[in-house]
């Protein structure tokens, strides 16, 4: 028995809203809008900028040094903070005259502009196996792992959507552009 195209349309019309609802719910569970408060990630992210974070990204792709992440503020779990990954689980982090050393080797940080550097020393400390050491790009005004220790990450910053001139993925390209500002 042959079914005509027009007989199938009602079936598709019933399935479309269900499929759309599932897609929207899935996206809402994975992606979350976040509004930046403060300037600790300047010049990459500024106060009142709006971004999207991926809450499941670390399940499919490991968190890497240099990733911009969101976590619960350890001193007040009702707040979320955004910083850059510097130390990975198990690594030894030390800062000497503002330069970051991981396991004794200096790591370049092109996203930290000279006017935002903090030339103080810190550490060495070993990052716990389930945590990350994070720092703000605006080092001389950042409340970060130097103050509250290593953190557990719950999302990775992936996309900026406000203001309109910052619209686009948060990537190495944005970091490089920020360096030249």
Backbone as a chain_set.jsonl record, in Angstrom:
{"seq": "XXXXXXXXXXXXXXXXXXXXXXXXXXXXXXXXXXXXXXXXXXXXXXXXXXXXXXXXXXXXXXXXXXXXXXXXXXXXXXXXXXXXXXXXXXXXXXXXXXXXXXXXXXXXXXXXXXXXXXXXXXXXXXXXXXXXXXXXXXXXXXXXXXXXXXXXXXXXXXXXXXXXXXXXXXXXXXXXXXXXX", "coords": {"N": [[0.834, -1.157, 0.0], [0.653, 2.173, -0.878], [1.664, 5.221, 0.538], [0.675, 8.508, 0.442], [2.416, 11.64, 0.123], [1.038, 13.746, 1.35], [-0.49, 12.471, 3.25], [1.347, 11.869, 5.173], [2.077, 14.274, 6.268], [0.476, 15.223, 8.531], [1.477, 13.535, 10.565], [4.18, 14.3, 10.695], [3.796, 16.935, 11.484], [2.857, 16.618, 14.058], [5.077, 15.489, 15.304], [7.101, 17.373, 15.043], [6.862, 19.616, 16.955], [7.42, 18.189, 19.312], [10.004, 17.182, 18.875], [11.326, 19.633, 18.604], [10.967, 20.696, 21.164], [12.44, 18.853, 22.697], [14.98, 19.36, 21.667], [15.378, 22.071, 22.452], [15.254, 21.808, 25.254], [17.476, 20.17, 25.694], [19.565, 21.841, 24.8], [19.284, 23.883, 26.691], [20.082, 22.574, 28.993], [22.744, 22.072, 28.471], [23.983, 24.471, 27.578], [24.457, 27.694, 29.023], [23.528, 31.01, 29.737], [25.634, 33.668, 30.879], [26.387, 36.506, 32.807], [29.015, 38.741, 32.931], [30.6, 39.954, 35.803], [32.56, 42.432, 36.952], [36.075, 43.144, 36.309], [38.154, 41.304, 36.119], [38.919, 39.636, 34.069], [39.717, 41.203, 32.023], [41.654, 41.993, 29.18], [40.01, 40.298, 27.689], [37.352, 39.675, 28.53], [34.854, 41.847, 29.773], [33.34, 43.915, 32.369], [29.854, 43.473, 32.685], [29.597, 42.189, 30.242], [28.06, 39.701, 28.198], [27.959, 36.199, 28.038], [28.02, 32.793, 26.776], [28.132, 29.684, 28.384], [29.421, 26.348, 28.226], [28.204, 23.652, 29.802], [28.723, 20.965, 29.786], [30.982, 20.459, 28.384], [33.515, 19.543, 29.3], [33.149, 16.847, 29.562], [33.37, 15.777, 27.082], [35.581, 16.856, 25.86], [38.74, 17.354, 27.159], [39.548, 19.697, 29.79], [41.771, 22.32, 29.2], [44.941, 23.974, 29.724], [44.737, 27.455, 29.713], [42.084, 27.603, 28.933], [39.004, 29.363, 29.414], [36.998, 29.413, 32.177], [34.09, 28.656, 34.251], [33.137, 28.614, 37.668], [32.001, 27.685, 40.966], [32.279, 30.131, 43.435], [34.58, 29.583, 45.93], [34.405, 30.751, 48.513], [31.839, 31.604, 48.784], [29.316, 29.9, 47.838], [27.044, 30.643, 46.457], [27.728, 32.309, 44.471], [29.128, 32.657, 41.196], [32.241, 32.471, 39.512], [34.493, 33.591, 36.936], [37.386, 32.619, 35.305], [40.75, 31.99, 34.075], [42.178, 28.861, 33.192], [45.145, 27.819, 34.652], [46.753, 26.022, 36.117], [46.742, 22.507, 35.976], [45.137, 19.453, 37.232], [47.144, 17.929, 39.732], [49.506, 19.247, 39.024], [52.345, 21.34, 39.83], [52.235, 24.613, 40.815], [53.776, 27.743, 40.546], [54.486, 31.173, 41.084], [56.721, 33.562, 40.064], [57.979, 36.694, 40.366], [55.792, 37.589, 38.911], [55.669, 35.83, 36.759], [54.407, 32.751, 35.563], [55.058, 29.467, 36.574], [54.973, 26.094, 35.78], [55.334, 23.011, 37.173], [58.018, 23.698, 37.422], [58.69, 24.804, 34.944], [58.571, 27.69, 32.932], [55.591, 29.194, 31.683], [54.328, 30.712, 28.789], [52.129, 33.534, 28.648], [50.217, 35.032, 26.674], [47.871, 36.448, 26.904], [47.904, 38.08, 29.115], [48.259, 41.336, 29.647], [50.907, 43.765, 29.892], [50.322, 46.001, 31.557], [48.5, 44.908, 33.293], [49.755, 43.045, 34.837], [50.796, 41.317, 37.8], [53.414, 41.503, 39.866], [54.087, 40.004, 42.054], [55.195, 37.219, 44.103], [54.219, 33.746, 44.387], [53.364, 30.661, 45.914], [55.393, 27.66, 45.854], [52.579, 25.515, 45.03], [50.76, 22.42, 45.032], [48.337, 21.359, 42.762], [45.251, 19.951, 43.652], [44.065, 16.62, 42.787], [41.495, 16.673, 41.752], [40.901, 19.219, 40.935], [41.438, 22.641, 39.69], [43.839, 25.217, 39.07], [43.269, 28.582, 38.925], [43.507, 31.791, 37.315], [42.871, 35.305, 36.971], [42.942, 37.319, 33.987], [43.519, 39.967, 34.345], [45.664, 40.444, 36.347], [46.539, 42.075, 38.527], [44.239, 42.864, 39.785], [42.627, 40.726, 40.484], [40.634, 38.349, 42.092], [41.46, 35.273, 42.819], [42.765, 31.88, 42.423], [45.068, 32.305, 43.894], [44.155, 33.467, 46.158], [41.882, 31.964, 47.106], [42.449, 29.286, 46.576], [42.559, 26.111, 44.749], [40.012, 25.123, 42.348], [36.817, 23.574, 41.505], [35.611, 23.051, 38.362], [32.642, 24.021, 36.559], [31.784, 24.795, 34.072], [32.624, 25.836, 30.719], [33.644, 28.762, 29.104], [32.321, 29.758, 26.027], [31.192, 31.434, 24.064], [30.584, 34.798, 23.203], [27.977, 37.18, 23.415], [27.08, 39.736, 23.974], [28.399, 42.922, 24.551], [27.282, 43.809, 21.193], [29.516, 44.211, 19.508], [31.359, 42.417, 20.449], [30.444, 39.997, 19.744], [30.662, 36.586, 19.127], [32.716, 33.546, 18.985], [34.592, 32.641, 21.914], [37.818, 32.493, 21.682], [41.191, 31.599, 20.721], [41.716, 33.526, 18.853], [40.27, 35.783, 19.789], [41.754, 36.238, 22.101], [44.257, 36.895, 21.075], [43.574, 39.233, 19.704], [42.882, 40.788, 21.901], [45.372, 41.132, 23.08], [46.583, 43.006, 21.461], [45.233, 45.349, 21.961]], "CA": [[0.0, 0.0, 0.0], [1.425, 3.397, -1.007], [1.183, 6.378, 1.287], [0.994, 9.754, -0.248], [3.132, 12.647, 0.893], [0.095, 14.55, 2.137], [-0.963, 11.692, 4.402], [2.411, 11.863, 6.169], [2.236, 15.614, 6.829], [-0.026, 15.34, 9.912], [2.383, 12.839, 11.475], [5.323, 15.179, 10.854], [3.369, 18.131, 12.219], [2.772, 16.257, 15.478], [6.423, 15.173, 15.799], [7.959, 18.547, 14.997], [6.93, 20.321, 18.246], [8.061, 17.326, 20.307], [11.438, 17.205, 18.576], [11.812, 20.975, 18.92], [10.999, 20.789, 22.627], [13.575, 18.064, 23.173], [16.2, 20.094, 21.276], [15.493, 23.259, 23.305], [15.567, 21.352, 26.609], [18.859, 19.693, 25.677], [20.435, 23.016, 24.733], [19.19, 24.606, 27.966], [20.858, 21.836, 29.982], [24.164, 22.108, 28.122], [24.466, 25.852, 27.472], [23.87, 28.605, 30.004], [24.01, 32.392, 29.62], [26.287, 34.205, 32.076], [26.756, 37.92, 32.709], [30.285, 38.991, 33.604], [30.608, 41.021, 36.799], [33.929, 42.76, 37.302], [37.035, 43.271, 35.211], [39.325, 40.457, 36.343], [39.298, 38.944, 32.832], [40.048, 42.207, 31.012], [40.834, 42.594, 28.142], [39.178, 39.327, 26.974], [35.968, 39.873, 28.955], [34.71, 43.046, 30.595], [32.162, 44.049, 33.209], [28.539, 43.491, 32.041], [29.57, 41.441, 28.987], [27.253, 38.491, 28.316], [28.547, 35.067, 27.336], [27.397, 31.478, 26.915], [29.069, 28.656, 28.825], [29.078, 24.96, 27.965], [28.285, 22.98, 31.097], [29.107, 19.56, 29.632], [32.121, 20.38, 27.481], [34.644, 18.774, 29.828], [32.86, 15.415, 29.44], [33.688, 15.359, 25.716], [36.914, 17.368, 25.536], [39.334, 17.711, 28.453], [39.888, 21.097, 30.069], [43.188, 22.563, 28.909], [45.52, 25.211, 30.206], [44.346, 28.571, 28.856], [40.627, 27.668, 28.805], [38.289, 30.275, 30.309], [36.016, 28.539, 32.817], [33.218, 29.17, 35.309], [33.13, 27.739, 38.842], [31.402, 28.271, 42.172], [33.249, 30.837, 44.271], [34.742, 28.749, 47.123], [34.077, 31.436, 49.759], [30.398, 31.866, 48.763], [28.841, 28.997, 46.779], [25.922, 31.22, 45.71], [28.3, 33.131, 43.404], [29.98, 32.011, 40.199], [33.366, 33.272, 39.037], [35.064, 33.193, 35.659], [38.841, 32.825, 35.277], [41.467, 31.189, 33.085], [42.912, 27.709, 33.724], [46.601, 27.932, 34.609], [47.307, 24.762, 36.605], [45.903, 21.322, 35.822], [45.224, 18.559, 38.391], [48.414, 17.286, 40.011], [50.664, 20.066, 38.679], [52.872, 22.265, 40.837], [52.151, 25.98, 40.3], [54.532, 28.755, 41.273], [54.586, 32.455, 40.392], [57.929, 34.288, 40.475], [58.018, 38.022, 39.743], [54.668, 37.685, 37.979], [55.714, 34.795, 35.722], [53.849, 31.485, 36.038], [55.845, 28.264, 36.32], [54.26, 24.84, 36.013], [56.328, 21.946, 37.375], [59.346, 24.278, 37.252], [58.893, 25.399, 33.611], [57.818, 28.913, 32.665], [54.608, 29.097, 30.603], [53.977, 32.034, 28.244], [50.73, 33.923, 28.802], [50.026, 36.193, 25.804], [46.613, 37.121, 27.246], [48.118, 38.993, 30.237], [48.93, 42.548, 29.19], [51.897, 44.247, 30.861], [49.726, 46.904, 32.545], [47.66, 44.133, 34.211], [50.571, 42.063, 35.544], [51.068, 41.417, 39.228], [54.79, 41.018, 39.943], [54.295, 39.305, 43.317], [55.49, 35.786, 44.077], [53.203, 32.885, 44.987], [53.608, 29.224, 45.855], [54.695, 26.675, 45.025], [51.541, 24.64, 45.576], [50.337, 21.354, 44.122], [46.905, 21.395, 42.5], [44.642, 18.651, 43.961], [43.765, 15.782, 41.614], [40.136, 16.906, 41.237], [40.71, 20.669, 40.872], [42.236, 23.442, 38.759], [44.352, 26.494, 39.565], [42.777, 29.587, 37.982], [43.91, 33.179, 37.507], [42.271, 36.284, 36.073], [43.892, 37.938, 33.062], [43.856, 41.271, 34.947], [46.274, 39.861, 37.536], [46.692, 42.956, 39.684], [42.947, 43.116, 40.443], [41.848, 39.493, 40.361], [40.431, 37.463, 43.231], [41.58, 33.999, 42.114], [43.318, 30.765, 43.203], [46.084, 32.798, 44.827], [43.425, 33.848, 47.371], [40.966, 30.934, 47.61], [42.892, 27.925, 46.269], [42.109, 25.436, 43.526], [38.554, 25.078, 42.22], [36.171, 22.572, 40.653], [34.993, 23.771, 37.244], [31.37, 23.485, 36.092], [31.458, 25.222, 32.713], [33.676, 26.46, 29.909], [33.143, 29.897, 28.317], [32.465, 29.419, 24.612], [30.643, 32.378, 23.089], [30.137, 36.104, 23.712], [26.888, 37.703, 22.584], [26.79, 41.124, 24.271], [27.825, 43.802, 23.545], [27.277, 43.273, 19.831], [30.842, 44.231, 18.876], [32.119, 41.268, 20.954], [29.7, 38.804, 19.334], [31.458, 35.545, 18.492], [33.307, 32.538, 19.874], [35.747, 33.006, 22.741], [38.84, 31.597, 21.15], [42.534, 32.154, 20.669], [41.624, 34.757, 18.025], [39.887, 36.896, 20.681], [42.87, 36.484, 23.012], [45.277, 37.593, 20.307], [43.073, 40.599, 19.489], [42.965, 41.489, 23.181], [46.774, 41.477, 23.334], [46.973, 44.168, 20.685], [44.45, 46.534, 22.355]], "C": [[0.893, 1.24, 0.0], [0.79, 4.506, -0.179], [1.573, 7.635, 0.53], [1.713, 10.707, 0.715], [2.192, 13.389, 1.834], [-0.483, 13.79, 3.314], [0.071, 11.701, 5.526], [2.558, 13.216, 6.866], [1.666, 15.717, 8.241], [0.885, 14.65, 10.936], [3.599, 13.715, 11.751], [4.957, 16.411, 11.676], [3.226, 17.844, 13.712], [4.16, 16.032, 16.077], [7.322, 16.404, 15.898], [8.005, 19.31, 16.328], [7.621, 19.494, 19.332], [9.575, 17.347, 20.108], [12.039, 18.567, 18.909], [11.935, 21.163, 20.424], [12.178, 20.034, 23.222], [14.884, 18.794, 22.863], [16.422, 21.308, 22.181], [15.879, 22.858, 24.729], [17.017, 20.886, 26.705], [19.829, 20.87, 25.654], [20.436, 23.787, 26.056], [19.979, 23.898, 29.063], [22.362, 21.935, 29.728], [24.714, 23.532, 28.152], [23.726, 26.756, 28.433], [24.406, 30.012, 29.767], [24.581, 32.866, 30.955], [26.623, 35.665, 31.809], [28.007, 38.141, 33.548], [30.116, 40.156, 34.579], [32.052, 41.249, 37.218], [34.836, 42.738, 36.084], [38.249, 42.374, 35.355], [39.767, 39.69, 35.1], [39.563, 39.921, 31.688], [41.428, 41.89, 30.454], [39.921, 41.607, 27.406], [37.705, 39.538, 27.269], [35.905, 41.061, 29.902], [33.421, 43.01, 31.397], [30.9, 44.206, 32.349], [28.505, 42.805, 30.673], [28.776, 40.155, 29.218], [27.847, 37.389, 27.444], [27.684, 33.822, 27.52], [28.475, 30.518, 27.398], [28.521, 27.28, 28.461], [29.287, 24.199, 29.266], [28.709, 21.521, 30.99], [30.361, 19.373, 28.8], [33.259, 19.52, 27.983], [34.392, 17.273, 29.796], [33.267, 14.884, 28.068], [35.093, 15.778, 25.286], [37.541, 17.83, 26.845], [39.607, 19.212, 28.569], [41.389, 21.245, 29.892], [43.638, 23.872, 29.543], [45.158, 26.317, 29.21], [42.843, 28.672, 28.654], [40.053, 28.663, 29.812], [37.094, 29.502, 30.849], [35.211, 29.275, 33.889], [33.169, 28.133, 36.427], [32.408, 28.447, 39.978], [32.518, 28.904, 43.009], [33.385, 30.074, 45.593], [34.355, 29.414, 48.442], [32.602, 31.817, 49.86], [29.792, 31.1, 47.579], [27.635, 29.532, 46.009], [26.414, 32.052, 44.525], [29.115, 32.263, 42.45], [31.053, 32.992, 39.76], [33.828, 32.732, 37.694], [36.549, 33.575, 35.655], [39.433, 31.917, 34.199], [42.226, 30.056, 33.791], [44.412, 27.94, 33.547], [47.226, 26.599, 35.016], [46.306, 23.636, 36.508], [46.059, 20.407, 37.04], [46.594, 17.887, 38.505], [49.648, 18.125, 39.722], [51.094, 20.943, 39.86], [52.932, 23.65, 40.192], [52.978, 26.896, 41.192], [54.562, 30.02, 40.425], [55.801, 33.175, 40.964], [58.01, 35.57, 39.669], [56.962, 38.153, 38.644], [54.639, 36.646, 36.884], [55.255, 33.467, 36.31], [54.749, 30.327, 35.599], [54.994, 27.05, 36.672], [55.301, 23.725, 36.054], [57.741, 22.446, 37.06], [59.615, 24.934, 35.912], [57.992, 26.612, 33.433], [56.825, 28.673, 31.536], [54.288, 30.503, 30.095], [52.48, 32.283, 28.387], [50.46, 35.175, 27.977], [48.78, 37.001, 26.132], [46.759, 38.067, 28.427], [48.927, 40.19, 29.737], [49.841, 43.095, 30.289], [51.274, 45.152, 31.928], [48.83, 46.174, 33.555], [48.449, 43.107, 35.013], [50.647, 42.367, 37.028], [52.43, 40.763, 39.426], [55.111, 40.295, 41.256], [54.588, 37.828, 43.091], [54.357, 35.026, 44.755], [53.673, 31.435, 44.873], [55.037, 28.855, 46.195], [53.612, 25.917, 45.796], [51.22, 23.565, 44.539], [48.819, 21.395, 44.005], [46.332, 20.014, 42.838], [44.181, 17.924, 42.691], [42.381, 16.024, 41.016], [39.853, 18.39, 40.991], [41.637, 21.319, 39.847], [42.685, 24.723, 39.459], [43.994, 27.54, 38.517], [43.283, 30.978, 38.353], [43.123, 34.062, 36.556], [43.333, 36.862, 35.164], [44.354, 39.303, 33.559], [44.435, 40.951, 36.323], [46.329, 40.787, 38.739], [45.355, 43.359, 40.314], [42.041, 41.894, 40.358], [41.827, 38.715, 41.67], [40.397, 36.053, 42.637], [42.221, 32.941, 43.009], [44.457, 31.168, 44.125], [45.444, 33.148, 46.169], [42.649, 32.665, 47.945], [41.333, 29.505, 47.243], [42.313, 27.381, 44.971], [40.593, 25.269, 43.543], [38.104, 23.892, 41.37], [35.358, 23.332, 39.612], [33.636, 23.165, 36.901], [30.987, 23.949, 34.697], [32.639, 25.891, 32.035], [33.048, 27.573, 29.08], [33.388, 29.616, 26.842], [32.081, 30.529, 23.649], [30.225, 33.671, 23.784], [29.017, 36.619, 22.812], [26.49, 39.142, 22.917], [27.987, 41.756, 24.938], [28.042, 43.249, 22.131], [28.659, 43.256, 19.188], [31.765, 43.132, 19.408], [31.481, 39.949, 20.562], [30.637, 37.812, 18.649], [32.058, 34.587, 19.492], [34.473, 33.104, 20.669], [36.842, 32.012, 22.369], [40.195, 32.272, 21.231], [42.538, 33.45, 19.872], [41.26, 35.936, 18.915], [41.021, 37.243, 21.629], [43.959, 37.272, 22.303], [44.858, 39.029, 20.043], [43.206, 41.406, 20.77], [44.399, 41.932, 23.46], [47.183, 42.75, 22.616], [46.23, 45.441, 21.082], [45.274, 47.437, 23.253]], "O": [[1.809, 1.331, 0.817], [-0.425, 4.707, -0.186], [2.697, 7.766, 0.045], [1.622, 10.585, 1.937], [2.531, 13.629, 2.992], [-0.924, 14.404, 4.285], [-0.283, 11.559, 6.697], [3.117, 13.281, 7.961], [2.346, 16.272, 9.105], [1.04, 15.141, 12.054], [4.01, 13.863, 12.901], [5.76, 16.869, 12.489], [3.45, 18.729, 14.538], [4.387, 16.356, 17.243], [8.207, 16.459, 16.752], [9.099, 19.626, 16.797], [8.329, 20.044, 20.175], [10.332, 17.509, 21.066], [13.147, 18.642, 19.441], [12.916, 21.734, 20.899], [12.835, 20.52, 24.143], [15.787, 18.84, 23.698], [17.544, 21.543, 22.629], [16.734, 23.496, 25.343], [17.704, 21.175, 27.685], [20.804, 20.89, 26.406], [21.477, 24.285, 26.486], [20.493, 24.553, 29.97], [23.158, 21.885, 30.666], [25.793, 23.769, 28.694], [22.522, 26.61, 28.639], [25.613, 30.192, 29.613], [24.077, 32.512, 32.021], [27.086, 36.018, 30.724], [28.054, 37.778, 34.723], [29.566, 41.201, 34.231], [32.691, 40.357, 37.777], [34.427, 42.366, 34.984], [39.289, 42.66, 34.762], [40.871, 39.148, 35.073], [39.626, 39.522, 30.526], [42.313, 41.537, 31.233], [39.124, 42.035, 26.571], [36.89, 39.575, 26.347], [36.794, 41.255, 30.731], [32.532, 42.195, 31.147], [30.888, 44.985, 31.395], [27.471, 42.839, 30.005], [28.815, 39.585, 30.309], [28.19, 37.607, 26.282], [26.745, 33.808, 28.316], [29.596, 30.529, 26.89], [27.309, 27.079, 28.396], [30.406, 24.11, 29.772], [29.025, 20.899, 32.004], [30.763, 18.24, 28.537], [33.911, 18.836, 27.194], [35.326, 16.494, 29.984], [33.484, 13.683, 27.904], [35.713, 15.127, 24.446], [36.936, 18.619, 27.57], [39.862, 19.895, 27.576], [42.174, 20.421, 30.362], [42.832, 24.749, 29.853], [45.265, 26.123, 27.999], [42.357, 29.725, 28.24], [40.557, 28.788, 30.928], [36.276, 28.996, 30.082], [35.589, 30.347, 34.361], [33.161, 26.928, 36.171], [32.229, 29.664, 39.95], [33.557, 28.29, 43.253], [32.397, 29.931, 46.312], [34.01, 28.719, 49.398], [32.158, 32.299, 50.902], [29.765, 31.603, 46.456], [27.239, 28.938, 45.006], [25.621, 32.456, 43.674], [29.713, 31.264, 42.852], [30.807, 34.193, 39.65], [33.589, 31.572, 37.357], [36.912, 34.71, 35.962], [38.721, 31.183, 33.513], [42.833, 30.26, 34.842], [44.887, 28.218, 32.446], [48.127, 26.103, 34.339], [45.152, 23.786, 36.91], [47.01, 20.564, 37.806], [47.132, 17.356, 37.534], [50.744, 17.751, 40.137], [50.307, 21.239, 40.759], [53.586, 23.843, 39.167], [52.898, 26.838, 42.419], [54.651, 29.952, 39.199], [55.909, 33.378, 42.173], [58.099, 35.54, 38.442], [57.206, 38.746, 37.593], [53.663, 36.582, 36.136], [55.656, 33.095, 37.413], [55.143, 30.219, 34.437], [54.374, 26.997, 37.735], [56.05, 23.52, 35.099], [58.557, 21.712, 36.503], [60.658, 25.563, 35.739], [56.802, 26.568, 33.743], [57.159, 28.028, 30.542], [54.005, 31.395, 30.895], [51.669, 31.365, 28.262], [50.472, 36.279, 28.523], [48.651, 38.137, 25.675], [45.818, 38.802, 28.726], [50.117, 40.075, 29.444], [49.572, 42.908, 31.475], [51.662, 45.074, 33.093], [48.441, 46.759, 34.566], [47.859, 42.366, 35.8], [50.573, 43.521, 37.452], [52.575, 39.567, 39.172], [56.274, 40.007, 41.538], [54.276, 37.264, 42.042], [53.63, 35.575, 45.584], [54.288, 31.037, 43.884], [55.788, 29.654, 46.755], [53.7, 25.707, 47.005], [51.385, 23.769, 43.337], [48.105, 21.457, 45.006], [46.857, 19.004, 42.369], [43.94, 18.548, 41.658], [42.124, 15.618, 39.883], [38.694, 18.782, 40.852], [42.484, 20.67, 39.232], [41.989, 25.242, 40.331], [44.369, 27.406, 37.352], [43.465, 31.302, 39.526], [42.747, 33.632, 35.465], [44.508, 36.895, 35.53], [45.455, 39.746, 33.232], [43.777, 41.159, 37.343], [46.18, 40.326, 39.871], [45.34, 44.121, 41.281], [40.829, 42.02, 40.181], [42.868, 38.459, 42.275], [39.405, 35.675, 42.013], [42.22, 33.089, 44.231], [44.778, 30.43, 45.057], [46.115, 33.128, 47.201], [42.744, 32.388, 49.141], [40.584, 28.586, 47.573], [41.668, 28.097, 44.204], [39.967, 25.271, 44.603], [38.885, 23.296, 40.629], [34.514, 24.16, 39.956], [33.475, 21.945, 36.941], [29.95, 23.53, 34.182], [33.53, 26.436, 32.687], [32.029, 27.355, 28.424], [34.502, 29.28, 26.441], [32.587, 30.57, 22.527], [29.583, 33.636, 24.834], [29.098, 36.507, 21.588], [25.654, 39.721, 22.224], [28.553, 41.145, 25.844], [28.86, 42.357, 21.907], [28.946, 42.362, 18.391], [32.853, 42.937, 18.866], [31.93, 38.891, 21.002], [31.328, 38.168, 17.694], [31.934, 34.779, 20.702], [35.24, 33.932, 20.177], [36.773, 30.833, 22.714], [40.322, 33.381, 21.749], [43.29, 34.372, 20.189], [41.882, 36.993, 18.809], [41.234, 38.416, 21.933], [44.519, 38.211, 22.868], [45.675, 39.945, 20.142], [43.596, 42.573, 20.736], [44.612, 43.006, 24.023], [48.033, 43.494, 23.105], [46.563, 46.517, 20.586], [44.79, 48.482, 23.688]]}, "num_chains": 1, "name": "protein.A"}
